[in-house]
Amino acid sequence: MFDLEKVTRENIKNLVSYSSARDEFSGSADVYLDANENSLGSPLLKWYNRYPDPHQHAVKTALSAIKGITSEHIFLGNGSDECIDLLYRCFCNPGKDNVIICPPTYGMYQVSANINDISIKTAPLLEDFQLNLAHIETLIDENTKIIWLCSPNNPTGNSLNRADIEIVLNNFDGLVVIDEAYINFAKQKTFIQELGEYKNLVVLQTFSKAWGLAALRLGMAFASKEIISILNKTKPPYNINQATQELALKALEEVGQVNDMITEIVDMRIALADVLQQVPTVEKVFPSDANFLLVKIKDAHKVYEFLLTKGIVVRDRSNVKLCEDCLRITIGTEKENTILVDSILDWVEQHEN
Ligand SMILES: Cc1ncc(COP(=O)(O)O)c(C=O)c1O
């Protein structure tokens, strides 16, 4: 049985969180002399002299309408990367606890574990890039606090089988974090609606992909109210800046435009996969539920270098286990995709014999 008390670090349970000026007075007043701000104003927008809302109420209210979940289930981080780091800091004891990662997958689960001195157990994905449930089971011990799942997975692009994720959720007594950074491009539906069912579930999403706002640094974690309140009490008081809160709020009014971009990107992904599949040196285009394609191509590293000479940067994943001879290619604009394909065809022509 999942027991949040047992999973949470002792120092975090006992933590008295920082009480900011905005926490101690959240009403409205004529004269604010409580936060040592610059009362004269700012060289930028007038109100930028003031600290932002530490709890991002407006953004969360707008998000909760879109996601169909109340604000108490939402945490906002400085990118998903901050959510990943905070999950380690709240739930994993340095030098003692461990987590399970299923590579090839997003690198920050490992880097953040290393920063926090948490040991890592790996259960590599199977040949078809699905979970090796039997292997995961053998790795779990009493100090295993988190199992990281990424669906759709980066860099492989596929969604993990929903039934497999449910098996992990039902059988693991620690936290199961499902990173859904690419979920908007997938046929699979989000696990957010399952939060009522699984108390050990944390879902991560981000504004960096489908929302087109990587520069703002805004990530989301969805979980039980209890988990969210632990993340809230541990985060830096003003982790989401005012400009990001304002711009995210504006973006959230444009769901229609974002949905149109998602449709366009998915259509282009399907078209690009089709074209690449026909290129003679391309051995495989892996099925993708994301906004990128994993492409197995002969002499991948050399193709990578050739593309660089043409001013095109893709991600060389050929040194990653299970991704040997693979490039990860983000879906570009129509024009960029055409330039990419033409350049790969140039390479093929030059190396035909
Ligand atoms: C699976 C996955 N999760 C999280 C992130 C990072 O998201 P953010 O920009 O919100 O920190 C990435 C970025 O590439 C990613 O691929």
PDB file of N, CA, C and O in Angstrom, residues 5 84 106-107 175 191 217 239 276 306 308 340:
ATOM      1  N   GLU A   5       3.308   9.320   3.910  1.00  0.00           N
ATOM      2  CA  GLU A   5       4.103   9.602   5.115  1.00  0.00           C
ATOM      3  C   GLU A   5       5.441   8.871   5.054  1.00  0.00           C
ATOM      4  O   GLU A   5       6.483   9.426   5.372  1.00  0.00           O
ATOM      5  N   ILE A  84      11.218  17.770 -11.601  1.00  0.00           N
ATOM      6  CA  ILE A  84      12.009  16.533 -11.449  1.00  0.00           C
ATOM      7  C   ILE A  84      12.943  16.666 -10.247  1.00  0.00           C
ATOM      8  O   ILE A  84      12.983  15.804  -9.363  1.00  0.00           O
ATOM      9  N   TYR A 106      14.636  10.225 -21.191  1.00  0.00           N
ATOM     10  CA  TYR A 106      15.047  11.610 -20.979  1.00  0.00           C
ATOM     11  C   TYR A 106      16.164  11.673 -19.929  1.00  0.00           C
ATOM     12  O   TYR A 106      16.038  11.096 -18.842  1.00  0.00           O
ATOM     13  N   GLY A 107      17.236  12.391 -20.255  1.00  0.00           N
ATOM     14  CA  GLY A 107      18.454  12.352 -19.455  1.00  0.00           C
ATOM     15  C   GLY A 107      18.373  12.979 -18.071  1.00  0.00           C
ATOM     16  O   GLY A 107      19.169  12.647 -17.188  1.00  0.00           O
ATOM     17  N   LEU A 175       6.453   6.332  -5.553  1.00  0.00           N
ATOM     18  CA  LEU A 175       5.839   7.226  -6.536  1.00  0.00           C
ATOM     19  C   LEU A 175       6.103   6.741  -7.960  1.00  0.00           C
ATOM     20  O   LEU A 175       7.219   6.304  -8.270  1.00  0.00           O
ATOM     21  N   PHE A 191      -2.775  10.613 -18.198  1.00  0.00           N
ATOM     22  CA  PHE A 191      -3.125   9.924 -16.952  1.00  0.00           C
ATOM     23  C   PHE A 191      -3.684  10.898 -15.909  1.00  0.00           C
ATOM     24  O   PHE A 191      -4.004  10.468 -14.793  1.00  0.00           O
ATOM     25  N   ARG A 217      10.077  28.735 -19.611  1.00  0.00           N
ATOM     26  CA  ARG A 217      10.407  27.801 -18.533  1.00  0.00           C
ATOM     27  C   ARG A 217       9.208  27.600 -17.616  1.00  0.00           C
ATOM     28  O   ARG A 217       9.121  28.173 -16.515  1.00  0.00           O
ATOM     29  N   ASN A 239       9.206  30.865  -7.541  1.00  0.00           N
ATOM     30  CA  ASN A 239       9.882  30.103  -8.602  1.00  0.00           C
ATOM     31  C   ASN A 239       9.370  30.403 -10.001  1.00  0.00           C
ATOM     32  O   ASN A 239      10.060  30.146 -10.975  1.00  0.00           O
ATOM     33  N   LEU A 276      10.873   9.715 -45.421  1.00  0.00           N
ATOM     34  CA  LEU A 276      12.162   9.190 -44.953  1.00  0.00           C
ATOM     35  C   LEU A 276      12.251   7.677 -45.119  1.00  0.00           C
ATOM     36  O   LEU A 276      13.301   7.123 -45.436  1.00  0.00           O
ATOM     37  N   PHE A 306      27.332  15.505 -41.877  1.00  0.00           N
ATOM     38  CA  PHE A 306      27.028  16.054 -43.204  1.00  0.00           C
ATOM     39  C   PHE A 306      25.907  17.106 -43.098  1.00  0.00           C
ATOM     40  O   PHE A 306      25.998  18.186 -43.676  1.00  0.00           O
ATOM     41  N   LEU A 308      25.190  18.899 -40.587  1.00  0.00           N
ATOM     42  CA  LEU A 308      25.746  20.107 -39.956  1.00  0.00           C
ATOM     43  C   LEU A 308      26.374  21.023 -41.006  1.00  0.00           C
ATOM     44  O   LEU A 308      26.210  22.239 -40.946  1.00  0.00           O
ATOM     45  N   LEU A 340      15.617  19.351 -45.069  1.00  0.00           N
ATOM     46  CA  LEU A 340      16.211  18.172 -44.417  1.00  0.00           C
ATOM     47  C   LEU A 340      16.236  16.976 -45.374  1.00  0.00           C
ATOM     48  O   LEU A 340      17.276  16.334 -45.584  1.00  0.00           O
TER      49      LEU A 340
END
